[in-house]
Amino acid sequence: MPVDMHKNVSVQVDSDFALLLPSGVYEIKKMEPRSKIRTIILFCLFLAIAGIIGFGYFCQDQVCALSKRAVILQSSDMMAYNELQANNNNNNNNNNINNNVGGSTAIASKASAPQNIIANAGLSYEDVLNDDFQFDMDGHDVMVFLHIQKTGGTSFGRHLVRDLDLKRPCECQRQRKRCYCFRPHRNENWLFSRYSTGWKCGLHADWTELTSCVDVELDKNEGETAKRRYFYISLLREPISRYMSEYRHVRRGATWKGSRHWCLGRQATAIELPPCYKGKDWLDVDLDQFAGCESNLAANRQTRMLADLALVGCYNKSSMPAHERDRVMLASAKRNLAAMAYFGLTEYQKMSQYIFEETFNLRFAIPFEQHNATISATAVTNLRPDQRRLIEKLNGLDIELYAFAKNLLFQRFEHLKAKDANFAQRFANLGNIFYKQGVTEFNWDSNIEDALSTDH
């Protein structure tokens, strides 16, 4: 009687993998073991193990810095995020936007897996806390500045290119707002920002755009492919003041029409982002009109620019209910902010400077200035009660994100302070060093500002 060489085996799937399969029970054809197949499998397994060991031994960390951030959630970052999220929930029991944030994000992450694998969000703050960490100018380390409009980013960007005490200072051209920020021994960029590389990924590119663009643009710019370590940095500002500052900027004629709003391989359509005005600009718009445009990206701008927009269908607001979209986008922005190597707050210049210097072991040659009495602050105090309520409602996500950021900034500050045996002296003398010889003086104020494309 012939022998059936195949056996039917029923397998019950009980884990999370069942979510990815149409049903939980499957029939699998199982071949009888054969010595030849065993030999091939063992040989392949040996080659795989040998390859892994060889790659890890011969490939240095600074050259082959395979991103730990390729998967969207890291355990260490999520632990820090969840701890801060719990603290915020205790202080905001009446705010339901935080409920089940982690579950929503995890579900959205599965739906957008290809984008998350492509995105390279750089090394996290947890990575740079290691005692032996050093930002390697001679290696392949790159700072990427995510510049959010009206947060003080222009001033901070200028500090980066002209005020850092470096072996090879950035060389700034008088006729162009561009500086060459090269490594000490070769002409490769260590800084990806407006003033060093230009808007290579689009005008005021956001997290979604930068993480899918920076590596490609640097490869093109330098003519070669390199395994780089990226360190994302950014600034945030108190949301109502930031919103009013953007309103005043737009009222003067700024448009930011050069922004691409790129996500998942395409730009946002005119249907997804209908214009708020006709003509070349929104000159002299009044505040009620400005706040009344539903597609005005000034509302919750900081949350949108820090979030992974692939998780919410990019700019297609019909992809999920509005409340779910807001919840996932806020959770994503908080997670990305918590994972950033550095961020500062406009309202805490000195603290932000100290955190930057201690994080990267770099020193600024001047202290950061604190400008609390701004025109925007005056404009906020002059708002009608109904206008104030509307603007707070429009920026509800940014308000919560800023509270989260402030809490996180103070935690980082206290942690670094506790490690610094000379904190009192260091903090009192921030920026109190002399320029090294060879630093190129550069007067930014002598350049004519283009009011339609520049901001602070």
Short mmCIF file of C-alpha atoms in Angstrom, two decimals:
data_model
loop_
_atom_site.label_atom_id
_atom_site.label_comp_id
_atom_site.label_asym_id
_atom_site.label_seq_id
_atom_site.Cartn_x
_atom_site.Cartn_y
_atom_site.Cartn_z
CA MET A 1 0.00 0.00 0.00
CA PRO A 2 1.50 3.44 -1.00
CA VAL A 3 2.63 5.70 1.83
CA ASP A 4 1.37 9.31 1.94
CA MET A 5 4.47 11.46 2.37
CA HIS A 6 2.45 14.51 3.45
CA LYS A 7 0.64 15.07 6.72
CA ASN A 8 -2.04 17.66 7.34
CA VAL A 9 -1.41 19.61 10.54
CA SER A 10 -3.97 22.00 12.01
CA VAL A 11 -2.44 25.06 13.63
CA GLN A 12 -4.29 27.42 15.94
CA VAL A 13 -2.99 31.04 15.82
CA ASP A 14 -3.58 32.87 19.11
CA SER A 15 -1.07 35.73 19.15
CA ASP A 16 -1.15 39.21 17.67
CA PHE A 17 -0.28 37.63 14.35
CA ALA A 18 -3.94 36.64 14.12
CA LEU A 19 -4.68 40.31 13.46
CA LEU A 20 -2.72 40.09 10.25
CA LEU A 21 -4.37 36.85 9.02
CA PRO A 22 -7.92 36.26 7.74
CA SER A 23 -8.65 33.51 10.28
CA GLY A 24 -7.02 31.77 13.17
CA VAL A 25 -6.82 28.15 11.90
CA TYR A 26 -4.74 26.96 8.97
CA GLU A 27 -3.75 23.67 7.37
CA ILE A 28 -0.06 23.30 6.62
CA LYS A 29 1.48 20.63 4.44
CA LYS A 30 4.33 19.01 6.33
CA MET A 31 6.94 16.94 4.55
CA GLU A 32 8.56 13.95 6.20
CA PRO A 33 12.10 14.86 7.44
CA ARG A 34 14.88 14.09 5.05
CA SER A 35 18.58 14.14 5.78
CA LYS A 36 19.34 16.20 2.66
CA ILE A 37 16.96 18.99 3.67
CA ARG A 38 18.41 18.97 7.19
CA THR A 39 21.92 19.41 5.81
CA ILE A 40 20.91 22.36 3.61
CA ILE A 41 19.10 24.06 6.49
CA LEU A 42 22.03 23.64 8.86
CA PHE A 43 24.45 24.98 6.24
CA CYS A 44 22.29 28.08 5.61
CA LEU A 45 21.95 28.65 9.35
CA PHE A 46 25.73 28.48 9.75
CA LEU A 47 26.25 31.04 6.97
CA ALA A 48 23.69 33.41 8.50
CA ILE A 49 25.28 33.29 11.97
CA ALA A 50 28.77 33.72 10.54
CA GLY A 51 27.60 36.73 8.52
CA ILE A 52 26.01 38.41 11.53
CA ILE A 53 29.12 37.89 13.66
CA GLY A 54 31.41 39.13 10.89
CA PHE A 55 29.29 42.23 10.23
CA GLY A 56 29.20 43.14 13.91
CA TYR A 57 32.96 42.66 14.31
CA PHE A 58 34.25 44.50 11.26
CA CYS A 59 31.70 47.31 10.99
CA GLN A 60 32.26 50.21 13.42
CA ASP A 61 29.30 51.80 15.13
CA GLN A 62 29.97 55.29 13.80
CA VAL A 63 30.16 54.05 10.22
CA CYS A 64 27.42 51.46 10.17
CA ALA A 65 25.05 53.22 12.54
CA LEU A 66 22.00 51.18 11.66
CA SER A 67 19.10 53.20 12.95
CA LYS A 68 17.41 51.90 16.05
CA ARG A 69 14.53 54.13 15.07
CA ALA A 70 13.55 52.26 11.92
CA VAL A 71 10.80 50.60 13.95
CA ILE A 72 8.48 53.33 15.13
CA LEU A 73 8.31 52.35 18.78
CA GLN A 74 11.36 51.64 20.90
CA SER A 75 10.91 50.16 24.33
CA SER A 76 13.10 52.75 26.08
CA ASP A 77 11.44 55.70 24.37
CA MET A 78 7.97 54.28 24.96
CA MET A 79 8.74 53.78 28.65
CA ALA A 80 9.77 57.42 28.99
CA TYR A 81 6.79 58.48 26.93
CA ASN A 82 4.32 56.40 28.96
CA GLU A 83 5.75 57.73 32.23
CA LEU A 84 5.33 61.33 31.11
CA GLN A 85 1.93 60.53 29.63
CA ALA A 86 0.81 59.14 32.99
CA ASN A 87 2.00 62.30 34.73
CA ASN A 88 0.09 64.47 32.30
CA ASN A 89 -3.04 62.35 32.70
CA ASN A 90 -2.90 62.82 36.46
CA ASN A 91 -2.81 66.59 35.92
CA ASN A 92 -5.47 66.59 33.22
CA ASN A 93 -8.13 64.13 34.32
CA ASN A 94 -10.80 66.07 32.50
CA ASN A 95 -9.04 65.89 29.15
CA ASN A 96 -10.07 62.77 27.26
CA ILE A 97 -7.69 63.16 24.37
CA ASN A 98 -5.04 61.04 26.09
CA ASN A 99 -7.22 57.98 26.69
CA ASN A 100 -5.93 54.84 24.99
CA VAL A 101 -3.28 56.81 23.13
CA GLY A 102 -0.87 53.91 23.04
CA GLY A 103 -3.43 51.50 21.58
CA SER A 104 -4.47 53.94 18.90
CA THR A 105 -0.89 54.59 17.90
CA ALA A 106 -0.06 50.90 17.73
CA ILE A 107 -3.01 50.21 15.45
CA ALA A 108 -2.15 53.14 13.23
CA SER A 109 1.46 52.01 13.11
CA LYS A 110 0.48 48.65 11.64
CA ALA A 111 -1.47 50.39 8.91
CA SER A 112 1.56 52.49 7.96
CA ALA A 113 4.38 50.00 8.32
CA PRO A 114 6.11 50.77 4.98
CA GLN A 115 6.47 54.46 5.82
CA ASN A 116 7.87 53.71 9.27
CA ILE A 117 10.51 51.37 7.89
CA ILE A 118 11.66 53.98 5.36
CA ALA A 119 11.70 56.85 7.85
CA ASN A 120 15.00 57.42 9.63
CA ALA A 121 14.21 59.40 12.75
CA GLY A 122 17.79 59.40 14.01
CA LEU A 123 19.25 58.62 17.41
CA SER A 124 17.08 59.28 20.42
CA TYR A 125 17.79 61.28 23.54
CA GLU A 126 18.18 57.98 25.39
CA ASP A 127 21.00 57.05 23.00
CA VAL A 128 22.98 60.23 23.71
CA LEU A 129 22.71 59.82 27.48
CA ASN A 130 25.43 57.18 27.41
CA ASP A 131 28.54 58.28 29.32
CA ASP A 132 30.78 57.56 26.33
CA PHE A 133 28.60 59.43 23.82
CA GLN A 134 30.30 62.01 21.63
CA PHE A 135 28.84 63.91 18.67
CA ASP A 136 31.42 62.87 16.08
CA MET A 137 32.29 65.73 13.74
CA ASP A 138 34.98 63.58 12.11
CA GLY A 139 32.62 60.66 11.58
CA HIS A 140 29.20 60.63 9.97
CA ASP A 141 27.06 62.38 12.59
CA VAL A 142 24.54 64.94 11.32
CA MET A 143 22.27 67.34 13.22
CA VAL A 144 18.93 67.88 11.50
CA PHE A 145 17.10 71.05 12.52
CA LEU A 146 13.31 70.77 12.26
CA HIS A 147 12.40 74.45 12.01
CA ILE A 148 8.80 75.22 13.01
CA GLN A 149 7.58 78.67 12.00
CA LYS A 150 7.55 81.44 14.60
CA THR A 151 9.28 79.53 17.39
CA GLY A 152 12.55 81.46 17.38
CA GLY A 153 14.06 79.04 14.89
CA THR A 154 15.75 81.71 12.79
CA SER A 155 17.71 83.01 15.79
CA PHE A 156 18.60 79.48 16.90
CA GLY A 157 19.62 78.57 13.35
CA ARG A 158 21.99 81.55 13.30
CA HIS A 159 23.45 80.47 16.64
CA LEU A 160 24.20 77.06 15.14
CA VAL A 161 26.15 78.39 12.17
CA ARG A 162 27.97 81.36 13.68
CA ASP A 163 28.24 80.97 17.48
CA LEU A 164 29.36 77.38 18.15
CA ASP A 165 32.95 76.99 19.31
CA LEU A 166 34.27 74.52 16.72
CA LYS A 167 37.60 73.27 15.40
CA ARG A 168 36.40 74.30 11.95
CA PRO A 169 33.77 77.04 12.29
CA CYS A 170 31.06 77.44 9.68
CA GLU A 171 32.07 79.79 6.87
CA CYS A 172 29.27 82.22 6.05
CA GLN A 173 28.95 84.13 2.79
CA ARG A 174 28.09 87.81 2.98
CA GLN A 175 25.96 87.99 -0.15
CA ARG A 176 23.99 84.83 0.57
CA LYS A 177 22.31 83.51 3.69
CA ARG A 178 24.25 80.32 3.45
CA CYS A 179 27.08 78.92 5.52
CA TYR A 180 29.41 76.01 4.87
CA CYS A 181 29.38 73.85 7.99
CA PHE A 182 31.92 71.20 7.12
CA ARG A 183 33.67 68.54 9.14
CA PRO A 184 37.19 69.33 10.41
CA HIS A 185 39.02 67.27 7.80
CA ARG A 186 36.66 67.01 4.82
CA ASN A 187 33.97 69.01 3.06
CA GLU A 188 30.91 67.15 4.30
CA ASN A 189 28.00 68.69 6.17
CA TRP A 190 27.50 67.94 9.86
CA LEU A 191 24.44 70.24 9.99
CA PHE A 192 21.26 70.00 7.92
CA SER A 193 19.43 73.30 8.30
CA ARG A 194 18.17 76.35 6.50
CA TYR A 195 21.44 78.26 6.79
CA SER A 196 23.79 75.35 6.07
CA THR A 197 22.13 73.30 3.32
CA GLY A 198 19.07 75.38 2.47
CA TRP A 199 15.52 74.09 2.31
CA LYS A 200 16.55 70.83 0.61
CA CYS A 201 13.47 68.95 1.80
CA GLY A 202 11.07 71.85 1.23
CA LEU A 203 10.36 75.14 2.98
CA HIS A 204 9.95 74.44 6.70
CA ALA A 205 9.94 70.69 6.14
CA ASP A 206 8.26 68.75 8.94
CA TRP A 207 9.11 65.44 10.63
CA THR A 208 7.32 63.40 7.96
CA GLU A 209 9.21 65.14 5.16
CA LEU A 210 12.64 65.26 6.79
CA THR A 211 12.82 61.64 7.90
CA SER A 212 12.17 60.42 4.34
CA CYS A 213 14.32 63.05 2.60
CA VAL A 214 17.48 64.03 4.49
CA ASP A 215 19.52 60.92 3.73
CA VAL A 216 18.71 61.07 0.02
CA GLU A 217 19.54 64.78 -0.22
CA LEU A 218 22.87 64.42 1.59
CA ASP A 219 23.82 61.51 -0.67
CA LYS A 220 23.08 63.69 -3.71
CA ASN A 221 24.87 66.71 -2.23
CA GLU A 222 28.01 64.77 -1.29
CA GLY A 223 28.03 62.44 -4.27
CA GLU A 224 28.20 59.26 -2.23
CA THR A 225 26.17 57.00 -0.01
CA ALA A 226 27.12 56.97 3.66
CA LYS A 227 25.81 55.37 6.83
CA ARG A 228 25.11 58.45 8.93
CA ARG A 229 23.86 58.95 12.48
CA TYR A 230 21.12 61.59 12.56
CA PHE A 231 20.29 63.76 15.56
CA TYR A 232 16.98 65.62 15.21
CA ILE A 233 16.63 68.93 17.03
CA SER A 234 13.82 71.48 17.21
CA LEU A 235 12.28 74.39 19.13
CA LEU A 236 8.75 74.83 20.45
CA ARG A 237 6.91 77.92 21.65
CA GLU A 238 3.89 78.71 23.81
CA PRO A 239 1.06 77.98 21.32
CA ILE A 240 -1.11 81.10 21.62
CA SER A 241 1.85 83.46 21.28
CA ARG A 242 3.19 81.40 18.38
CA TYR A 243 -0.20 81.47 16.62
CA MET A 244 -0.51 85.23 17.02
CA SER A 245 3.04 85.69 15.75
CA GLU A 246 2.20 83.66 12.65
CA TYR A 247 -0.98 85.68 12.15
CA ARG A 248 0.97 88.94 12.24
CA HIS A 249 3.55 87.51 9.85
CA VAL A 250 0.90 86.41 7.34
CA ARG A 251 -0.89 89.74 7.71
CA ARG A 252 2.35 91.41 6.56
CA GLY A 253 2.38 89.27 3.40
CA ALA A 254 4.15 85.99 4.27
CA THR A 255 2.75 82.90 2.57
CA TRP A 256 5.22 79.96 2.77
CA LYS A 257 3.91 78.87 -0.62
CA GLY A 258 7.14 76.97 -1.15
CA SER A 259 6.17 74.37 1.46
CA ARG A 260 5.62 70.98 -0.18
CA HIS A 261 3.48 69.19 2.41
CA TRP A 262 4.95 65.90 1.20
CA CYS A 263 3.71 62.61 2.63
CA LEU A 264 3.89 59.02 1.44
CA GLY A 265 5.42 59.97 -1.88
CA ARG A 266 3.16 62.82 -2.93
CA GLN A 267 2.20 66.40 -2.16
CA ALA A 268 -1.08 67.35 -0.54
CA THR A 269 -3.74 68.16 -3.14
CA ALA A 270 -5.72 71.40 -3.43
CA ILE A 271 -8.77 69.45 -2.28
CA GLU A 272 -6.97 68.28 0.87
CA LEU A 273 -5.50 71.74 1.55
CA PRO A 274 -7.74 74.35 -0.10
CA PRO A 275 -6.26 77.86 -0.09
CA CYS A 276 -7.52 80.31 2.52
CA TYR A 277 -7.31 83.29 0.18
CA LYS A 278 -7.24 84.30 -3.47
CA GLY A 279 -4.33 86.11 -5.01
CA LYS A 280 -0.64 86.11 -4.17
CA ASP A 281 -0.95 86.61 -0.39
CA TRP A 282 -3.28 87.24 2.55
CA LEU A 283 -2.13 90.79 3.16
CA ASP A 284 -4.02 92.72 5.88
CA VAL A 285 -6.21 89.75 6.81
CA ASP A 286 -8.09 90.33 10.06
CA LEU A 287 -7.83 87.85 12.91
CA ASP A 288 -11.38 86.55 12.62
CA GLN A 289 -10.86 85.66 8.95
CA PHE A 290 -7.49 84.10 9.72
CA ALA A 291 -8.95 81.91 12.46
CA GLY A 292 -12.05 81.13 10.42
CA CYS A 293 -10.27 79.27 7.61
CA GLU A 294 -10.57 75.54 8.35
CA SER A 295 -7.54 74.63 6.21
CA ASN A 296 -5.26 77.18 7.87
CA LEU A 297 -2.19 75.20 8.95
CA ALA A 298 -1.35 77.74 11.65
CA ALA A 299 -3.72 75.87 13.98
CA ASN A 300 -1.91 73.09 15.86
CA ARG A 301 1.09 73.62 13.62
CA GLN A 302 3.62 72.28 16.13
CA THR A 303 1.73 69.02 16.63
CA ARG A 304 1.31 68.48 12.90
CA MET A 305 4.95 69.21 12.11
CA LEU A 306 6.26 66.83 14.79
CA ALA A 307 3.87 63.96 14.06
CA ASP A 308 4.25 61.12 11.58
CA LEU A 309 1.43 62.13 9.25
CA ALA A 310 1.44 58.74 7.53
CA LEU A 311 -0.32 57.42 10.63
CA VAL A 312 -3.36 59.62 9.96
CA GLY A 313 -3.61 59.36 6.18
CA CYS A 314 -1.40 62.39 5.54
CA TYR A 315 -3.58 65.40 4.67
CA ASN A 316 -6.64 63.32 3.79
CA LYS A 317 -8.90 64.14 6.72
CA SER A 318 -11.57 61.71 5.53
CA SER A 319 -9.32 58.74 6.29
CA MET A 320 -10.48 58.58 9.91
CA PRO A 321 -12.82 60.43 12.31
CA ALA A 322 -11.57 63.85 13.39
CA HIS A 323 -11.28 62.96 17.08
CA GLU A 324 -9.30 59.81 16.27
CA ARG A 325 -7.04 61.72 13.90
CA ASP A 326 -6.31 64.31 16.60
CA ARG A 327 -5.59 61.66 19.20
CA VAL A 328 -3.20 59.66 17.02
CA MET A 329 -1.44 62.78 15.71
CA LEU A 330 -0.89 64.14 19.22
CA ALA A 331 0.42 60.79 20.47
CA SER A 332 2.80 60.61 17.52
CA ALA A 333 4.05 64.17 18.09
CA LYS A 334 4.70 63.46 21.77
CA ARG A 335 6.52 60.26 20.99
CA ASN A 336 8.72 61.88 18.33
CA LEU A 337 9.48 64.83 20.60
CA ALA A 338 10.43 62.55 23.49
CA ALA A 339 12.75 60.61 21.18
CA MET A 340 14.49 63.69 19.74
CA ALA A 341 18.13 64.10 20.67
CA TYR A 342 17.38 67.71 21.61
CA PHE A 343 14.60 70.26 21.72
CA GLY A 344 14.33 73.65 23.38
CA LEU A 345 11.55 76.01 24.39
CA THR A 346 11.50 79.64 23.30
CA GLU A 347 10.40 80.74 26.77
CA TYR A 348 13.39 79.03 28.44
CA GLN A 349 16.42 80.16 26.45
CA LYS A 350 19.08 79.69 29.13
CA MET A 351 17.85 76.26 30.12
CA SER A 352 17.61 75.26 26.46
CA GLN A 353 21.17 76.42 25.81
CA TYR A 354 22.50 74.44 28.77
CA ILE A 355 20.69 71.26 27.69
CA PHE A 356 22.05 71.57 24.14
CA GLU A 357 25.63 72.10 25.30
CA GLU A 358 25.54 69.23 27.77
CA THR A 359 23.79 66.89 25.35
CA PHE A 360 26.24 67.34 22.48
CA ASN A 361 29.30 68.45 24.46
CA LEU A 362 29.50 71.58 22.30
CA ARG A 363 29.70 75.19 23.52
CA PHE A 364 28.16 78.39 22.22
CA ALA A 365 30.40 81.45 22.29
CA ILE A 366 27.56 83.75 23.40
CA PRO A 367 24.60 83.38 25.78
CA PHE A 368 21.12 83.04 24.32
CA GLU A 369 18.91 86.10 24.86
CA GLN A 370 15.45 85.88 26.39
CA HIS A 371 12.84 88.15 24.79
CA ASN A 372 9.65 87.78 26.80
CA ALA A 373 8.18 91.21 26.02
CA THR A 374 7.33 90.52 22.37
CA ILE A 375 4.78 92.24 20.16
CA SER A 376 2.89 88.95 19.93
CA ALA A 377 2.62 88.80 23.73
CA THR A 378 1.03 92.24 23.66
CA ALA A 379 -1.35 91.11 20.93
CA VAL A 380 -2.41 88.14 23.05
CA THR A 381 -3.35 90.39 25.97
CA ASN A 382 -5.46 92.51 23.60
CA LEU A 383 -7.58 89.61 22.37
CA ARG A 384 -11.32 89.71 22.95
CA PRO A 385 -12.53 86.89 25.23
CA ASP A 386 -14.31 85.15 22.35
CA GLN A 387 -11.19 85.39 20.18
CA ARG A 388 -9.04 83.96 22.95
CA ARG A 389 -11.44 81.02 23.42
CA LEU A 390 -11.48 80.29 19.69
CA ILE A 391 -7.70 80.38 19.36
CA GLU A 392 -7.30 78.11 22.38
CA LYS A 393 -9.78 75.68 20.82
CA LEU A 394 -8.00 75.76 17.46
CA ASN A 395 -4.67 75.04 19.16
CA GLY A 396 -5.84 72.52 21.73
CA LEU A 397 -3.39 69.85 20.55
CA ASP A 398 -0.47 72.29 20.62
CA ILE A 399 -1.40 73.43 24.12
CA GLU A 400 -1.25 69.85 25.38
CA LEU A 401 1.93 69.13 23.43
CA TYR A 402 3.59 72.21 24.91
CA ALA A 403 2.66 71.15 28.46
CA PHE A 404 4.19 67.74 27.72
CA ALA A 405 7.31 69.38 26.25
CA LYS A 406 7.75 71.70 29.22
CA ASN A 407 7.51 68.81 31.65
CA LEU A 408 10.03 66.80 29.61
CA LEU A 409 12.42 69.76 29.27
CA PHE A 410 12.52 70.26 33.03
CA GLN A 411 13.13 66.54 33.56
CA ARG A 412 16.06 66.59 31.16
CA PHE A 413 17.42 69.73 32.78
CA GLU A 414 17.28 68.24 36.28
CA HIS A 415 18.91 65.03 35.07
CA LEU A 416 21.82 66.88 33.44
CA LYS A 417 22.12 69.23 36.38
CA ALA A 418 22.45 66.31 38.79
CA LYS A 419 25.31 64.87 36.69
CA ASP A 420 27.19 68.20 36.51
CA ALA A 421 29.54 68.68 39.48
CA ASN A 422 30.22 72.26 38.36
CA PHE A 423 26.63 73.16 37.52
CA ALA A 424 26.45 76.49 39.36
CA GLN A 425 29.55 77.84 37.65
CA ARG A 426 28.62 76.41 34.26
CA PHE A 427 25.07 77.74 34.30
CA ALA A 428 26.13 81.20 35.47
CA ASN A 429 28.70 81.48 32.67
CA LEU A 430 26.88 80.08 29.64
CA GLY A 431 28.37 81.58 26.49
CA ASN A 432 31.26 83.14 28.40
CA ILE A 433 34.03 81.94 26.12
CA PHE A 434 36.10 83.63 23.41
CA TYR A 435 35.97 82.96 19.72
CA LYS A 436 38.78 80.83 18.43
CA GLN A 437 41.05 82.34 15.85
CA GLY A 438 39.80 82.06 12.29
CA VAL A 439 36.09 82.51 13.05
CA THR A 440 34.44 84.47 10.27
CA GLU A 441 32.48 87.44 11.57
CA PHE A 442 29.11 87.76 9.91
CA ASN A 443 26.56 90.53 10.28
CA TRP A 444 23.15 89.03 9.60
CA ASP A 445 21.41 92.37 10.02
CA SER A 446 23.24 93.76 6.97
CA ASN A 447 21.29 91.37 4.74
CA ILE A 448 17.90 92.32 3.36
CA GLU A 449 15.14 90.09 4.75
CA ASP A 450 12.67 88.61 2.28
CA ALA A 451 9.45 89.06 4.22
CA LEU A 452 7.63 86.49 2.14
CA SER A 453 9.95 83.57 2.83
CA THR A 454 11.76 84.29 6.09
CA ASP A 455 10.59 84.14 9.68
CA HIS A 456 11.75 83.87 13.28
#
